[in-house]
Amino acid sequence: MLHHTHTPLRATTPRLFRTTAGRPLAMLRNCPAYEATPLHRLEPLAGKLRVATLWAKDETQRMGLGSFKALGGAFAVAQMISDVAATSDLTSQQARNAAADMTFITASAGNHGLSVAAGARVFGARAVIVLSTSVPESFAERIRTLNAEVVRVDGSYEDSVAEAMRLAETENWLLLADGSWEGYIERPAMVMEGYTVLAEECRADFAMARLWPTHVFLQAGVGGLAAAVAAHIREFWDEQPHIIVVEPDAAPCLMASVKAGDLTRAEGPLSNMGRLDCKDASLIAYDSLRRDAESFVTVSDEEAAEAVALYARNGITTTPSGAATLAALQLIAPGQNSRCLLIVSEGGT
């Protein structure tokens, strides 16, 4: 385990994305597939890990897509159609006409592509999803069932990002990445805005129970989920926890960037944490997490796999990506008075 303790920077500039869940929640309340996901209180596991309380936010069934990503890409598709059509009524002919002329393209490690494809199908647009050879064929098949076109490329996730950018430019399609970089911020900011719904659901549950976590563990690939949840916590939660960002030891791009004080690529082998195996951090996520997170830790493939098995023994089916934060909790051992929140970010595949 690599462990970097960080003193959050005092904010001197506005955030690069909206931290309130108001817009995505307003849209989701009109979606029959939307409901808040469970916040499990895992008392036997808390006892085993010697913490006072352990919550797991269970995203394994989110909106039938099986991951938190369902909140981001689909919302961004809907918002972009709404902006072009100049109407919030996405069932209107005006919105349908606008959507019919829009093709969304994105690279994905799996789940973001599912969300973009689902949003495009629901609202009448076209989607093209670029997957590298490291993405399991099961994801490609699920994306195709949503009427999206899948483009396969050799190499890594970063190679799929480059191909999506190239196709967007040559075909005049709408690039909807969940990562961000200089000059490309507005659309991934909408994706992250969608993720704040998860944080708001947690806030409402903790406020009702009048019991708040002391430690929040957030897994990160390019960092969109971690940054969105951490920012929402800092701005809206009544009690402030210690925030820990968890990455694969093969791809600690956020840790490296925070240490360096600038975006820094993380080199490493492929990880079994496929949805977290991203070597380049999102600019928006880095900018936000350096002001919100106190700790950055890494877990190994073996530790993540062991955490999958531990979750399974406690009735939760997930993947190494989904279990990464449980692995980190075991390594850090925050103490018997700690109250810990984990996110089970995706179901088993």
Tab-separated table of C-alpha atoms in Angstrom:
chain	number	residue	atom	x	y	z
A	1	MET	CA	0.000	0.000	0.000
A	2	LEU	CA	1.126	3.502	-0.847
A	3	HIS	CA	-0.363	6.090	1.505
A	4	HIS	CA	-0.072	9.824	0.905
A	5	THR	CA	-1.467	12.161	3.556
A	6	HIS	CA	-2.495	15.469	2.078
A	7	THR	CA	-3.412	18.816	3.596
A	8	PRO	CA	-6.364	20.000	1.504
A	9	LEU	CA	-5.733	23.298	-0.268
A	10	ARG	CA	-7.845	26.275	0.686
A	11	ALA	CA	-10.215	26.972	-2.200
A	12	THR	CA	-9.305	30.148	-4.050
A	13	THR	CA	-11.324	29.569	-7.219
A	14	PRO	CA	-14.837	28.226	-7.890
A	15	ARG	CA	-15.225	24.532	-8.595
A	16	LEU	CA	-15.358	23.457	-12.223
A	17	PHE	CA	-18.652	21.541	-11.821
A	18	ARG	CA	-21.990	21.892	-10.025
A	19	THR	CA	-21.983	20.193	-6.640
A	20	THR	CA	-25.727	20.361	-6.013
A	21	ALA	CA	-27.881	17.430	-7.085
A	22	GLY	CA	-30.867	19.628	-7.956
A	23	ARG	CA	-30.790	19.396	-11.762
A	24	PRO	CA	-30.130	15.648	-12.079
A	25	LEU	CA	-32.638	14.801	-9.353
A	26	ALA	CA	-35.318	16.872	-11.077
A	27	MET	CA	-34.715	14.917	-14.277
A	28	LEU	CA	-34.457	11.525	-12.563
A	29	ARG	CA	-37.745	11.958	-10.714
A	30	ASN	CA	-39.451	11.658	-14.098
A	31	CYS	CA	-37.626	8.388	-14.801
A	32	PRO	CA	-39.483	5.220	-13.727
A	33	ALA	CA	-36.168	3.367	-13.327
A	34	TYR	CA	-34.904	5.794	-10.675
A	35	GLU	CA	-34.938	5.061	-6.977
A	36	ALA	CA	-32.378	5.708	-4.268
A	37	THR	CA	-29.998	2.765	-3.841
A	38	PRO	CA	-29.653	0.998	-0.471
A	39	LEU	CA	-27.304	2.189	2.260
A	40	HIS	CA	-26.545	-1.078	4.037
A	41	ARG	CA	-25.375	-1.079	7.630
A	42	LEU	CA	-23.036	-4.067	7.885
A	43	GLU	CA	-22.810	-4.728	11.604
A	44	PRO	CA	-21.131	-8.176	11.557
A	45	LEU	CA	-18.485	-6.903	9.129
A	46	ALA	CA	-17.969	-3.781	11.238
A	47	GLY	CA	-17.235	-6.031	14.189
A	48	LYS	CA	-14.788	-8.106	12.176
A	49	LEU	CA	-12.957	-4.988	10.986
A	50	ARG	CA	-13.036	-3.398	14.449
A	51	VAL	CA	-14.870	-0.235	13.515
A	52	ALA	CA	-17.938	1.146	15.285
A	53	THR	CA	-20.179	1.396	12.230
A	54	LEU	CA	-19.821	0.357	8.593
A	55	TRP	CA	-22.119	1.524	5.806
A	56	ALA	CA	-21.984	0.318	2.204
A	57	LYS	CA	-23.760	2.398	-0.448
A	58	ASP	CA	-24.875	-0.350	-2.821
A	59	GLU	CA	-24.760	0.685	-6.495
A	60	THR	CA	-24.887	-2.881	-7.843
A	61	GLN	CA	-28.482	-2.516	-9.120
A	62	ARG	CA	-28.552	1.205	-9.996
A	63	MET	CA	-31.295	1.843	-12.582
A	64	GLY	CA	-30.871	-1.592	-14.128
A	65	LEU	CA	-27.353	-0.740	-15.357
A	66	GLY	CA	-25.551	-2.000	-12.292
A	67	SER	CA	-23.250	0.871	-11.372
A	68	PHE	CA	-23.171	4.477	-10.178
A	69	LYS	CA	-22.235	5.468	-13.738
A	70	ALA	CA	-25.933	5.255	-14.622
A	71	LEU	CA	-26.288	8.642	-12.921
A	72	GLY	CA	-23.675	10.475	-14.982
A	73	GLY	CA	-23.598	9.734	-18.700
A	74	ALA	CA	-27.363	9.485	-19.103
A	75	PHE	CA	-27.893	12.797	-17.298
A	76	ALA	CA	-25.277	14.517	-19.454
A	77	VAL	CA	-26.933	13.173	-22.632
A	78	ALA	CA	-30.312	14.445	-21.435
A	79	GLN	CA	-28.938	17.853	-20.441
A	80	MET	CA	-27.118	18.313	-23.750
A	81	ILE	CA	-30.298	17.452	-25.686
A	82	SER	CA	-32.274	19.826	-23.485
A	83	ASP	CA	-29.760	22.624	-24.119
A	84	VAL	CA	-29.845	22.147	-27.900
A	85	ALA	CA	-33.642	21.848	-28.046
A	86	ALA	CA	-34.137	24.770	-25.637
A	87	THR	CA	-36.715	22.796	-23.658
A	88	SER	CA	-36.709	20.779	-20.447
A	89	ASP	CA	-39.484	18.544	-21.828
A	90	LEU	CA	-37.466	15.718	-23.309
A	91	THR	CA	-40.627	13.947	-24.465
A	92	SER	CA	-41.547	16.862	-26.743
A	93	GLN	CA	-41.249	16.684	-30.507
A	94	GLN	CA	-38.821	19.568	-30.317
A	95	ALA	CA	-36.477	17.538	-28.120
A	96	ARG	CA	-36.952	14.384	-30.208
A	97	ASN	CA	-36.050	16.279	-33.373
A	98	ALA	CA	-32.909	17.661	-31.742
A	99	ALA	CA	-31.860	14.249	-30.397
A	100	ALA	CA	-32.310	12.565	-33.777
A	101	ASP	CA	-29.505	14.736	-35.169
A	102	MET	CA	-27.085	14.076	-32.298
A	103	THR	CA	-24.453	11.315	-32.128
A	104	PHE	CA	-22.664	10.890	-28.802
A	105	ILE	CA	-19.287	9.174	-28.690
A	106	THR	CA	-17.216	8.206	-25.692
A	107	ALA	CA	-14.431	5.906	-24.628
A	108	SER	CA	-15.263	3.675	-21.709
A	109	ALA	CA	-13.905	1.032	-19.400
A	110	GLY	CA	-17.452	-0.356	-19.453
A	111	ASN	CA	-19.963	1.378	-17.194
A	112	HIS	CA	-19.784	4.942	-18.536
A	113	GLY	CA	-20.431	3.568	-22.009
A	114	LEU	CA	-23.526	1.758	-20.743
A	115	SER	CA	-24.856	4.981	-19.244
A	116	VAL	CA	-24.277	7.074	-22.382
A	117	ALA	CA	-25.805	4.339	-24.539
A	118	ALA	CA	-28.854	4.081	-22.276
A	119	GLY	CA	-29.384	7.842	-22.283
A	120	ALA	CA	-29.086	8.045	-26.052
A	121	ARG	CA	-31.568	5.213	-26.536
A	122	VAL	CA	-34.144	6.669	-24.132
A	123	PHE	CA	-34.031	10.150	-25.642
A	124	GLY	CA	-33.731	9.169	-29.298
A	125	ALA	CA	-30.090	9.955	-30.077
A	126	ARG	CA	-27.291	7.781	-31.477
A	127	ALA	CA	-24.354	6.481	-29.406
A	128	VAL	CA	-20.942	5.140	-30.391
A	129	ILE	CA	-18.855	3.602	-27.598
A	130	VAL	CA	-15.113	2.976	-27.982
A	131	LEU	CA	-13.726	0.067	-25.949
A	132	SER	CA	-10.135	-1.104	-25.693
A	133	THR	CA	-9.229	-4.786	-25.849
A	134	SER	CA	-8.878	-4.789	-22.038
A	135	VAL	CA	-12.664	-4.327	-21.608
A	136	PRO	CA	-14.524	-7.654	-21.296
A	137	GLU	CA	-16.773	-8.648	-24.191
A	138	SER	CA	-19.654	-8.882	-21.713
A	139	PHE	CA	-19.661	-5.076	-21.504
A	140	ALA	CA	-19.586	-4.767	-25.299
A	141	GLU	CA	-22.598	-7.053	-25.594
A	142	ARG	CA	-24.561	-5.131	-22.963
A	143	ILE	CA	-23.818	-1.866	-24.766
A	144	ARG	CA	-24.961	-3.327	-28.104
A	145	THR	CA	-28.278	-4.385	-26.540
A	146	LEU	CA	-28.871	-0.673	-25.889
A	147	ASN	CA	-28.713	-0.043	-29.656
A	148	ALA	CA	-25.298	1.596	-29.478
A	149	GLU	CA	-22.431	0.915	-31.874
A	150	VAL	CA	-19.261	-0.508	-30.310
A	151	VAL	CA	-15.830	0.307	-31.737
A	152	ARG	CA	-12.963	-1.872	-30.511
A	153	VAL	CA	-9.352	-0.632	-30.405
A	154	ASP	CA	-6.114	-2.360	-29.462
A	155	GLY	CA	-4.322	-1.253	-26.330
A	156	SER	CA	-5.344	0.453	-23.103
A	157	TYR	CA	-8.140	2.703	-21.878
A	158	GLU	CA	-5.985	5.686	-22.843
A	159	ASP	CA	-5.841	4.353	-26.427
A	160	SER	CA	-9.657	4.198	-26.513
A	161	VAL	CA	-9.840	7.813	-25.324
A	162	ALA	CA	-7.541	8.904	-28.148
A	163	GLU	CA	-9.643	7.033	-30.728
A	164	ALA	CA	-12.898	8.546	-29.413
A	165	MET	CA	-11.367	12.014	-29.702
A	166	ARG	CA	-10.219	11.283	-33.263
A	167	LEU	CA	-13.634	9.978	-34.360
A	168	ALA	CA	-15.444	12.902	-32.739
A	169	GLU	CA	-13.269	15.306	-34.710
A	170	THR	CA	-13.439	13.531	-38.069
A	171	GLU	CA	-17.157	12.637	-37.909
A	172	ASN	CA	-18.360	15.798	-36.169
A	173	TRP	CA	-19.847	13.742	-33.313
A	174	LEU	CA	-20.360	14.890	-29.717
A	175	LEU	CA	-17.544	13.705	-27.460
A	176	LEU	CA	-18.947	12.874	-24.006
A	177	ALA	CA	-15.974	11.732	-21.970
A	178	ASP	CA	-16.070	11.260	-18.208
A	179	GLY	CA	-12.493	12.531	-17.990
A	180	SER	CA	-11.518	16.151	-18.535
A	181	TRP	CA	-8.477	18.087	-19.683
A	182	GLU	CA	-7.480	21.623	-20.577
A	183	GLY	CA	-10.086	22.980	-22.994
A	184	TYR	CA	-12.523	20.095	-22.374
A	185	ILE	CA	-14.435	20.647	-19.151
A	186	GLU	CA	-18.119	21.458	-19.679
A	187	ARG	CA	-19.401	18.000	-20.695
A	188	PRO	CA	-17.528	15.900	-18.112
A	189	ALA	CA	-18.692	18.460	-15.535
A	190	MET	CA	-22.272	17.426	-16.372
A	191	VAL	CA	-21.345	13.758	-15.897
A	192	MET	CA	-19.936	14.538	-12.455
A	193	GLU	CA	-23.008	16.605	-11.603
A	194	GLY	CA	-25.050	13.439	-12.105
A	195	TYR	CA	-22.902	11.583	-9.564
A	196	THR	CA	-23.829	14.097	-6.847
A	197	VAL	CA	-27.203	12.324	-6.659
A	198	LEU	CA	-25.461	9.421	-4.912
A	199	ALA	CA	-23.932	11.794	-2.351
A	200	GLU	CA	-27.268	13.536	-1.758
A	201	GLU	CA	-28.995	10.192	-1.166
A	202	CYS	CA	-26.352	9.391	1.464
A	203	ARG	CA	-26.671	12.856	3.056
A	204	ALA	CA	-30.433	12.452	3.399
A	205	ASP	CA	-30.061	9.024	5.044
A	206	PHE	CA	-27.410	10.217	7.513
A	207	ALA	CA	-29.389	13.346	8.378
A	208	MET	CA	-32.492	11.266	9.076
A	209	ALA	CA	-30.524	8.867	11.310
A	210	ARG	CA	-28.593	11.749	12.940
A	211	LEU	CA	-25.473	9.654	12.636
A	212	TRP	CA	-22.659	10.616	10.270
A	213	PRO	CA	-19.516	8.847	9.066
A	214	THR	CA	-16.129	9.846	10.415
A	215	HIS	CA	-14.347	8.317	7.380
A	216	VAL	CA	-15.480	8.146	3.742
A	217	PHE	CA	-13.581	5.920	1.294
A	218	LEU	CA	-13.960	6.775	-2.406
A	219	GLN	CA	-12.532	4.704	-5.253
A	220	ALA	CA	-11.105	6.558	-8.229
A	221	GLY	CA	-10.281	5.842	-11.854
A	222	VAL	CA	-10.067	9.232	-13.572
A	223	GLY	CA	-11.646	10.553	-10.370
A	224	GLY	CA	-15.125	11.747	-11.334
A	225	LEU	CA	-17.064	9.844	-8.664
A	226	ALA	CA	-14.577	10.599	-5.898
A	227	ALA	CA	-14.467	14.309	-6.703
A	228	ALA	CA	-18.233	14.687	-7.056
A	229	VAL	CA	-18.987	12.941	-3.761
A	230	ALA	CA	-16.150	14.662	-1.870
A	231	ALA	CA	-17.230	18.118	-3.054
A	232	HIS	CA	-20.855	17.453	-2.139
A	233	ILE	CA	-19.727	16.326	1.321
A	234	ARG	CA	-17.678	19.466	1.875
A	235	GLU	CA	-20.470	21.780	0.802
A	236	PHE	CA	-23.633	20.107	2.103
A	237	TRP	CA	-23.016	17.561	4.887
A	238	ASP	CA	-23.671	18.594	8.503
A	239	GLU	CA	-20.638	16.731	9.856
A	240	GLN	CA	-17.322	16.516	8.035
A	241	PRO	CA	-15.480	13.192	7.698
A	242	HIS	CA	-11.919	12.302	6.788
A	243	ILE	CA	-12.000	11.599	3.020
A	244	ILE	CA	-9.769	8.855	1.623
A	245	VAL	CA	-9.296	8.367	-2.148
A	246	VAL	CA	-8.513	4.765	-3.172
A	247	GLU	CA	-6.694	3.791	-6.390
A	248	PRO	CA	-5.086	0.627	-7.800
A	249	ASP	CA	-1.359	0.456	-7.134
A	250	ALA	CA	-1.015	0.021	-10.923
A	251	ALA	CA	-2.729	3.367	-11.637
A	252	PRO	CA	-2.369	5.928	-8.822
A	253	CYS	CA	-2.834	8.916	-11.132
A	254	LEU	CA	-4.559	11.141	-8.577
A	255	MET	CA	-2.046	10.417	-5.844
A	256	ALA	CA	0.809	11.141	-8.255
A	257	SER	CA	-0.846	14.369	-9.430
A	258	VAL	CA	-1.536	15.659	-5.903
A	259	LYS	CA	2.035	14.849	-4.855
A	260	ALA	CA	3.449	16.641	-7.916
A	261	GLY	CA	1.070	19.594	-7.730
A	262	ASP	CA	0.091	19.078	-11.369
A	263	LEU	CA	-1.562	16.442	-13.558
A	264	THR	CA	0.841	13.491	-13.723
A	265	ARG	CA	0.476	10.222	-15.640
A	266	ALA	CA	0.787	7.010	-13.611
A	267	GLU	CA	2.589	4.210	-15.385
A	268	GLY	CA	1.871	0.615	-14.469
A	269	PRO	CA	0.641	-2.806	-15.628
A	270	LEU	CA	-2.995	-3.734	-16.226
A	271	SER	CA	-5.019	-4.086	-13.037
A	272	ASN	CA	-7.924	-6.390	-12.237
A	273	MET	CA	-9.696	-3.225	-11.050
A	274	GLY	CA	-10.630	-2.567	-14.658
A	275	ARG	CA	-12.927	0.425	-14.145
A	276	LEU	CA	-10.276	2.085	-11.935
A	277	ASP	CA	-7.305	1.246	-14.157
A	278	CYS	CA	-6.838	4.763	-15.568
A	279	LYS	CA	-3.372	6.230	-15.914
A	280	ASP	CA	-4.465	9.867	-16.444
A	281	ALA	CA	-6.584	11.766	-13.924
A	282	SER	CA	-9.432	14.062	-14.908
A	283	LEU	CA	-8.435	17.726	-14.639
A	284	ILE	CA	-11.728	18.610	-12.906
A	285	ALA	CA	-11.355	15.741	-10.436
A	286	TYR	CA	-7.745	16.584	-9.600
A	287	ASP	CA	-8.583	20.263	-9.129
A	288	SER	CA	-11.410	19.380	-6.742
A	289	LEU	CA	-9.861	16.510	-4.778
A	290	ARG	CA	-6.694	18.403	-3.913
A	291	ARG	CA	-8.947	20.743	-1.903
A	292	ASP	CA	-11.246	18.069	-0.438
A	293	ALA	CA	-9.369	14.815	0.299
A	294	GLU	CA	-6.990	14.213	3.208
A	295	SER	CA	-5.590	10.835	2.158
A	296	PHE	CA	-4.739	8.966	-1.037
A	297	VAL	CA	-4.093	5.225	-0.764
A	298	THR	CA	-3.470	2.351	-3.149
A	299	VAL	CA	-4.531	-1.285	-3.018
A	300	SER	CA	-3.145	-4.260	-4.888
A	301	ASP	CA	-5.027	-6.593	-7.195
A	302	GLU	CA	-4.745	-9.349	-4.573
A	303	GLU	CA	-6.147	-7.141	-1.816
A	304	ALA	CA	-9.070	-6.063	-4.014
A	305	ALA	CA	-9.838	-9.692	-4.930
A	306	GLU	CA	-9.845	-10.668	-1.248
A	307	ALA	CA	-12.266	-7.801	-0.547
A	308	VAL	CA	-14.615	-9.160	-3.246
A	309	ALA	CA	-14.723	-12.464	-1.373
A	310	LEU	CA	-15.297	-10.696	1.950
A	311	TYR	CA	-18.242	-8.758	0.507
A	312	ALA	CA	-19.648	-11.996	-0.944
A	313	ARG	CA	-19.626	-13.563	2.517
A	314	ASN	CA	-21.715	-10.585	3.641
A	315	GLY	CA	-24.282	-10.827	0.851
A	316	ILE	CA	-22.916	-8.284	-1.641
A	317	THR	CA	-21.746	-9.289	-5.118
A	318	THR	CA	-19.239	-6.934	-6.708
A	319	THR	CA	-15.911	-6.767	-8.560
A	320	PRO	CA	-12.378	-5.732	-7.545
A	321	SER	CA	-13.247	-2.185	-8.681
A	322	GLY	CA	-16.338	-2.174	-6.498
A	323	ALA	CA	-14.517	-3.666	-3.511
A	324	ALA	CA	-11.382	-1.495	-3.632
A	325	THR	CA	-12.534	0.727	-0.775
A	326	LEU	CA	-13.176	-2.266	1.493
A	327	ALA	CA	-9.611	-3.382	0.808
A	328	ALA	CA	-8.371	0.087	1.763
A	329	LEU	CA	-10.397	0.092	4.989
A	330	GLN	CA	-8.763	-3.173	5.993
A	331	LEU	CA	-5.316	-1.704	5.360
A	332	ILE	CA	-5.871	1.606	7.138
A	333	ALA	CA	-7.758	0.243	10.203
A	334	PRO	CA	-9.136	3.626	11.333
A	335	GLY	CA	-10.029	2.410	14.820
A	336	GLN	CA	-12.855	1.113	16.972
A	337	ASN	CA	-14.563	4.497	17.296
A	338	SER	CA	-14.665	5.153	13.550
A	339	ARG	CA	-17.835	5.162	11.461
A	340	CYS	CA	-16.960	4.308	7.850
A	341	LEU	CA	-18.779	4.762	4.544
A	342	LEU	CA	-17.848	2.651	1.512
A	343	ILE	CA	-19.321	2.726	-1.988
A	344	VAL	CA	-19.910	-0.589	-3.748
A	345	SER	CA	-19.587	1.058	-7.140
A	346	GLU	CA	-20.708	-1.804	-9.420
A	347	GLY	CA	-22.242	-5.240	-9.466
A	348	GLY	CA	-20.411	-8.430	-10.336
A	349	THR	CA	-19.963	-9.211	-14.024
